[in-house]
CSV table of C-alpha atoms in Angstrom, one decimal:
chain,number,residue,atom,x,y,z
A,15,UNK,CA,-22.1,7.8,4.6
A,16,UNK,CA,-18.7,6.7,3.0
A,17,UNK,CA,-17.2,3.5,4.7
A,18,UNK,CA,-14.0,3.4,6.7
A,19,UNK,CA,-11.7,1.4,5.0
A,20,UNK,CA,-8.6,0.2,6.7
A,21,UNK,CA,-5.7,-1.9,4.3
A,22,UNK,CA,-3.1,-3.4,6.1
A,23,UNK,CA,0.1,-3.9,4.1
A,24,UNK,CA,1.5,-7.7,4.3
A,25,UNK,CA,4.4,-9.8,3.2
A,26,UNK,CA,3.7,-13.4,4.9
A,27,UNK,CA,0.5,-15.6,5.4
A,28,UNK,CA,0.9,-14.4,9.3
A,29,UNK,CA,0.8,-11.2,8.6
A,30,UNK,CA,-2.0,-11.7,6.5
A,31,UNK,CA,-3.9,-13.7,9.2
A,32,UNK,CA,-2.9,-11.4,11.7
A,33,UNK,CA,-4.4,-8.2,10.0
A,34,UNK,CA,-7.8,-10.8,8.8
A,35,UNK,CA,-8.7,-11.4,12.5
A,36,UNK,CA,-7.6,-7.8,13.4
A,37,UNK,CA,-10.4,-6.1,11.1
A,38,UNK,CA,-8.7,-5.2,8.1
A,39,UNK,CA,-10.5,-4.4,5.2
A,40,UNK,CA,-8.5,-5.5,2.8
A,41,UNK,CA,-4.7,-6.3,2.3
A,42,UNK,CA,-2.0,-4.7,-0.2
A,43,UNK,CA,0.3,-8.0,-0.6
A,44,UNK,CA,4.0,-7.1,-0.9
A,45,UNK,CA,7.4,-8.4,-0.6
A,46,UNK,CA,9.8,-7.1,1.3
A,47,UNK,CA,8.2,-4.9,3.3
A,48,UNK,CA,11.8,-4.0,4.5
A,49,UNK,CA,12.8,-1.8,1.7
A,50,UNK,CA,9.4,-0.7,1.2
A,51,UNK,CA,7.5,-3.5,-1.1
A,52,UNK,CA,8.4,-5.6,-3.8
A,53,UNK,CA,5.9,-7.3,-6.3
A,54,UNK,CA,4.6,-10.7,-3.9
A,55,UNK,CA,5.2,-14.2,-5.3
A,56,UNK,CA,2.6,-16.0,-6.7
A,57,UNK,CA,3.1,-18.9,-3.9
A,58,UNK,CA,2.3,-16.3,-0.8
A,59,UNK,CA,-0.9,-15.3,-2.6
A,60,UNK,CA,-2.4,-18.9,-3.2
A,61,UNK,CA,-1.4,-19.6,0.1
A,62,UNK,CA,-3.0,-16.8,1.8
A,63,UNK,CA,-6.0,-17.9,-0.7
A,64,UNK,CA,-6.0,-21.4,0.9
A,65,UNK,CA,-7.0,-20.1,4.6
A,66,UNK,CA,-8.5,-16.2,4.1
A,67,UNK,CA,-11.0,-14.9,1.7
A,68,UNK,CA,-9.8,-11.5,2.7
A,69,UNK,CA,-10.0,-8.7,-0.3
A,70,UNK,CA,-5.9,-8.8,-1.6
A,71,UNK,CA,-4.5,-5.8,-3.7
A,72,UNK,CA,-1.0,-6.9,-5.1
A,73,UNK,CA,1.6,-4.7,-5.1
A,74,UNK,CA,3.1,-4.6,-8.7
A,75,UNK,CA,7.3,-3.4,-8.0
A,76,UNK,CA,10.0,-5.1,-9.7
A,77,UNK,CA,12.8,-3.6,-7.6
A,78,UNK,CA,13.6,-1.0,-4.9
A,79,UNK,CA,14.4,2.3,-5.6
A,80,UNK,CA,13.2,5.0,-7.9
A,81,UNK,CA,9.9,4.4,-9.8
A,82,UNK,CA,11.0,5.3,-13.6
A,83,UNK,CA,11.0,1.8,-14.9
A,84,UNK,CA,13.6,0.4,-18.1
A,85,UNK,CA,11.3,-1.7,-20.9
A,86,UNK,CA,12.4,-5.0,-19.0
A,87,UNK,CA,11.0,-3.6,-16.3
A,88,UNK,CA,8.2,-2.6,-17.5
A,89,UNK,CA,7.6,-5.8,-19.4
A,90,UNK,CA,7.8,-7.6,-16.1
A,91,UNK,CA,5.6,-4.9,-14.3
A,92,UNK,CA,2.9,-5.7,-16.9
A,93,UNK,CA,2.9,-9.3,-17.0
A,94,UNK,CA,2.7,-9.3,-13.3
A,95,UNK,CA,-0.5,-7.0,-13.4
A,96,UNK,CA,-2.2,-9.5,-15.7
A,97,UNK,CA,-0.9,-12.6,-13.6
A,98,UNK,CA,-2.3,-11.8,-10.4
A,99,UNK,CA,-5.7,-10.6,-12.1
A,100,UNK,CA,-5.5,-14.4,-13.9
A,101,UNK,CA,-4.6,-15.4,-9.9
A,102,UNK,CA,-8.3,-13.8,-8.9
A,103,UNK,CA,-6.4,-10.5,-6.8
A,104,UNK,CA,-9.1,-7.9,-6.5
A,105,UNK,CA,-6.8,-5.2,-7.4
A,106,UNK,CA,-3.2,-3.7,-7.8
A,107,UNK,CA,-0.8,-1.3,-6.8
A,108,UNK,CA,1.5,0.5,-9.4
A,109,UNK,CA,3.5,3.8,-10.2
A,110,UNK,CA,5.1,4.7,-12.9
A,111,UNK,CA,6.9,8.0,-13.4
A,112,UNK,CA,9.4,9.7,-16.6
A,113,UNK,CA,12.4,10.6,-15.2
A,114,UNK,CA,11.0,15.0,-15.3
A,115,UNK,CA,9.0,13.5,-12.2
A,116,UNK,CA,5.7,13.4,-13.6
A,117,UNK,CA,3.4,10.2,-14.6
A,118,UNK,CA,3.9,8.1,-17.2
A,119,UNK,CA,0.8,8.1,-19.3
A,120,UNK,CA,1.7,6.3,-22.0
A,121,UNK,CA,2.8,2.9,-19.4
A,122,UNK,CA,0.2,4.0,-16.9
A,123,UNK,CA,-2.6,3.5,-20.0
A,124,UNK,CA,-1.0,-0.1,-20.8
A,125,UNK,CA,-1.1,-1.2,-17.1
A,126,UNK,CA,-5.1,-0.4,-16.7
A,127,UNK,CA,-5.8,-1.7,-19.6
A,128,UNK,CA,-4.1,-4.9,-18.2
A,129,UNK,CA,-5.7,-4.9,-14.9
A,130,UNK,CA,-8.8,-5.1,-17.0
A,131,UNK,CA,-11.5,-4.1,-14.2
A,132,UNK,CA,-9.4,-4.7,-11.1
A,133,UNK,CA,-9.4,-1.8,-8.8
A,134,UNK,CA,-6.2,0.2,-9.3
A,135,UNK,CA,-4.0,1.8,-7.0
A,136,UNK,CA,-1.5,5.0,-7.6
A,137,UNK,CA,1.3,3.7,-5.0
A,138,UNK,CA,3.4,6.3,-3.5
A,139,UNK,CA,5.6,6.8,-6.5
A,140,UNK,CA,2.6,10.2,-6.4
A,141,UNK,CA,4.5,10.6,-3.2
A,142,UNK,CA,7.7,11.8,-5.2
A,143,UNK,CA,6.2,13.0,-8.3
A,144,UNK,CA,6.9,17.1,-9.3
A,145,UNK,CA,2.9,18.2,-9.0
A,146,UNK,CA,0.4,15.8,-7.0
A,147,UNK,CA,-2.4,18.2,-8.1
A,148,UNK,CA,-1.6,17.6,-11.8
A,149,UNK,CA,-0.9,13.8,-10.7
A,150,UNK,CA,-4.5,13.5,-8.8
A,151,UNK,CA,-6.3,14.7,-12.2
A,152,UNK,CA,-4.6,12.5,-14.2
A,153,UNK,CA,-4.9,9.5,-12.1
A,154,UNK,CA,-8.6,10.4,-12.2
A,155,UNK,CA,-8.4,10.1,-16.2
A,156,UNK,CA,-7.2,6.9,-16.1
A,157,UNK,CA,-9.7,5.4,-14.1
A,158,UNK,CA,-7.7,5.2,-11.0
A,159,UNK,CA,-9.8,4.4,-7.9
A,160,UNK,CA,-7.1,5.1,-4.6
A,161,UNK,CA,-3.8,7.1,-4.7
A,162,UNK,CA,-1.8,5.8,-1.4
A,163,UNK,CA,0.0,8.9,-0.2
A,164,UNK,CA,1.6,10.4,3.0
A,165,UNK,CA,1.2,14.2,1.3
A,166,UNK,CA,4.3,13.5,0.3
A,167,UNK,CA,6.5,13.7,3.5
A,168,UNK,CA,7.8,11.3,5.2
A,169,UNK,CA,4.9,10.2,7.6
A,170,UNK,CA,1.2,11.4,7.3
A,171,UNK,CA,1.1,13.2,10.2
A,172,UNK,CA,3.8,15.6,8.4
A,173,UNK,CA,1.6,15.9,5.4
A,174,UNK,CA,-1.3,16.4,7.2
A,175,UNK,CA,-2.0,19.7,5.0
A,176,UNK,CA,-1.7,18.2,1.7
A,177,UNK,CA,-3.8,15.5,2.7
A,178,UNK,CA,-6.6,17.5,3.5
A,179,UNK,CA,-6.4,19.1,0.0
A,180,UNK,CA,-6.5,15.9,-1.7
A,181,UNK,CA,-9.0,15.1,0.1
A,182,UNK,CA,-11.0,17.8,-0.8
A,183,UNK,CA,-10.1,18.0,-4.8
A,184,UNK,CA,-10.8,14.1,-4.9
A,185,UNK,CA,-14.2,14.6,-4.4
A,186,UNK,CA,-16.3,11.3,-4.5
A,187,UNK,CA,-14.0,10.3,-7.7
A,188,UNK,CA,-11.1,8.2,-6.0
A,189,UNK,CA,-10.1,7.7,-2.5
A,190,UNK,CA,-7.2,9.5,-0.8
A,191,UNK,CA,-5.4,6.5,0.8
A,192,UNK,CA,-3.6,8.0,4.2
A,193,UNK,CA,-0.3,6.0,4.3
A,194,UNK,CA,2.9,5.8,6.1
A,195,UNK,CA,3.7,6.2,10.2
A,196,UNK,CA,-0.3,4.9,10.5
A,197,UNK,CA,-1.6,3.5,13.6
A,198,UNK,CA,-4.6,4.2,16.3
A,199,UNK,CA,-3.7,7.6,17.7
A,200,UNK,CA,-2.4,8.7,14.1
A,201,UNK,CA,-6.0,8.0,12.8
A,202,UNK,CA,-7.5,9.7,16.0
A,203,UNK,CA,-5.5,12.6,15.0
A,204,UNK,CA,-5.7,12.9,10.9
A,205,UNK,CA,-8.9,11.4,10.3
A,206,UNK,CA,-11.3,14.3,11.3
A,207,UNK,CA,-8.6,16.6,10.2
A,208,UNK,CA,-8.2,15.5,6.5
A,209,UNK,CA,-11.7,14.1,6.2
A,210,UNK,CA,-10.3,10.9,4.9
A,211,UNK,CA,-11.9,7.8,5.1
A,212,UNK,CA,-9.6,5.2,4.0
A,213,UNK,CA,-5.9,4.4,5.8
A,214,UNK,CA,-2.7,1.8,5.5
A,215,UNK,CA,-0.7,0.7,7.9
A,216,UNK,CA,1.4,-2.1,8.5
A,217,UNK,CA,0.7,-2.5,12.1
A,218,UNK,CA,4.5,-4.1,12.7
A,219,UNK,CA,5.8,-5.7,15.4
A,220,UNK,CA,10.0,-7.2,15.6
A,221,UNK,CA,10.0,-10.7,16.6
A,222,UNK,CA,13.0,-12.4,17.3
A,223,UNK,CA,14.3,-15.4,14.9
A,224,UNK,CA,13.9,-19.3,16.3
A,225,UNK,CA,17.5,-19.3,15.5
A,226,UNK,CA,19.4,-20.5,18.0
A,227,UNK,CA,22.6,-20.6,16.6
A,228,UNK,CA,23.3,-17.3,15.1
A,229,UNK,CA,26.8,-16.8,12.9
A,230,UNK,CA,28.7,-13.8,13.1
A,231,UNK,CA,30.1,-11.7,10.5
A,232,UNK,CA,27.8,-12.7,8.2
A,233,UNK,CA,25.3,-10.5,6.5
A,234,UNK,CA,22.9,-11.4,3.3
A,235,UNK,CA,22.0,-8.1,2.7
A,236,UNK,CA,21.4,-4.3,4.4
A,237,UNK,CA,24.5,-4.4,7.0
A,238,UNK,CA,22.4,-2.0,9.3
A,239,UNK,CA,19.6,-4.8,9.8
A,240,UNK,CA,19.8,-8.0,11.6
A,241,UNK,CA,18.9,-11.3,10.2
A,242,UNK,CA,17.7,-12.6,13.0
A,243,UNK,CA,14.6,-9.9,13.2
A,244,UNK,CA,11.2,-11.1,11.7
A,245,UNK,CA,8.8,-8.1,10.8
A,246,UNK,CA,5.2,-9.3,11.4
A,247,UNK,CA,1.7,-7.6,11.4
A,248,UNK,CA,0.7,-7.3,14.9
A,249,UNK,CA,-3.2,-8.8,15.1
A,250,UNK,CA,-3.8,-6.5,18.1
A,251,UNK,CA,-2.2,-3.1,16.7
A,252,UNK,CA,-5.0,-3.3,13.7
A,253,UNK,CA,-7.5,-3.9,15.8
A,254,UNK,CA,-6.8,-0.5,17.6
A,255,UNK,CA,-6.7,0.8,14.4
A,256,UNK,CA,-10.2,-0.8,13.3
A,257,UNK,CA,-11.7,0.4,17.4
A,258,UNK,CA,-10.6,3.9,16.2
A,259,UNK,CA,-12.5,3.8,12.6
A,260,UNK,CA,-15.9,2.5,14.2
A,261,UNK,CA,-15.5,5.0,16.7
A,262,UNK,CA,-15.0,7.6,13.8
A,263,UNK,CA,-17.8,6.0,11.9
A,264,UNK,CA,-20.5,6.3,14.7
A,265,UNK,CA,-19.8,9.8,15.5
A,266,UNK,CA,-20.2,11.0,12.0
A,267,UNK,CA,-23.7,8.7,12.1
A,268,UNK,CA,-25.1,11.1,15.0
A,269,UNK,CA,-24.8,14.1,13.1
């Protein structure tokens, strides 16, 4: 029987912790979760390192926005991938699409060749690309082992129909990664709809800033966002998650 895996992405040491103790499988490590993920610094890895041996993915995004890269960029994307393999990441999350919407073999190639054994996983750039079928093949030629999608829509639930193809066309040669709008009752729904077996979630809670003093007027970056809002991983949300995937897990076991 296939093991229920359940990633939690992170982008501080207490999220990281948080998701650890919760039952998380194994972490994709980001930046800026905020505007979706940005490549992590190599400082928040070594000192997640220093107190979890927890399995980390690194996500590998120079910027936000679209996922069809300029040679800078890509330059950066692929010194990163061999950085955090040289760090001792177990894996890596990249995308990389030509501007007609499909993948970009050519800088795909490069990157795996870079990650040189680390598990690899298709982000959800295959989220926006023109054919996911064609991309699903593909990502199977490279040696891809997870595609993180939400059947491209905006949350899984909404791409629930995809999903189950994908599912079904992967086979037993990658892993369809359910992502985006994750929790508990989401898996409890999806899971023995899609047949997956392996889920992301962020599992965020909004904490309010120590600040005490708090200047107004003054914003460093999206207007529509407060400064004084700290996204964390909630411990307790991924262990509702984790309750849900052993409860999943046995009942395939009696049949």
């Amino acid at each position: 029987m296939r093991e229920y895996i359940l990633e939690s992405c992170v982008d501080s040491v207490e999220s990281a912790l948080a998701a650890a103790k919760g039952g998380a499988s194994r972490l994709e490590l980001c930046g800026n979760l905020i505007i979706g993920g940005t490549t992590p610094s190599p400082g928040l890895f070594q000192e997640i390192r220093r107190y979890s041996d927890i399995r980390i993915h690194a996500l590998i995004r120079p910027r936000f926005g679209d996922f069809c890269y300029t040679e800078h960029e890509f330059q950066i994307i692929r010194r990163d991938v061999k950085m955090f393999r040289e760090l001792g990441a177990e894996g890596v999350v990249i995308g990389i699409l030509k501007p007609d919407g499909s993948l970009n073999l050519e800088q795909m190639r490069i990157l795996m060749e870079e990650a040189d054994g680390m598990s690899v996983t298709l982000h959800r750039a295959f989220d926006v690309c023109r054919d996911p079928f064609e991309a699903l093949e593909q990502a199977k030629e490279l040696g891809i082992r997870t595609i993180l999608t939400s059947g491209q829509k905006n949350s899984c639930l909404a791409g629930r129909e995809l999903l189950k193809e994908l599912v079904e066309k992967a086979g037993n040669d990658l892993e369809i990664m359910v992502g985006s709008g994750v929790d508990a009752e989401a898996i409890r729904e999806i899971g023995p709809y899609t047949g997956a077996h392996v889920f992301h979630m962020s599992g965020k809670e909004t904490l309010d800033s120590v600040m005490e003093y708090r200047k107004d007027g003054v914003n460093m970056g999206l207007p529509f966002i407060s400064e004084f809002e700290i996204w964390r991983t909630a411990e307790e949300k991924v262990r509702e998650a984790r309750e849900v995937l052993n409860r999943l897990a046995e009942e395939k076991a009696c049949f």
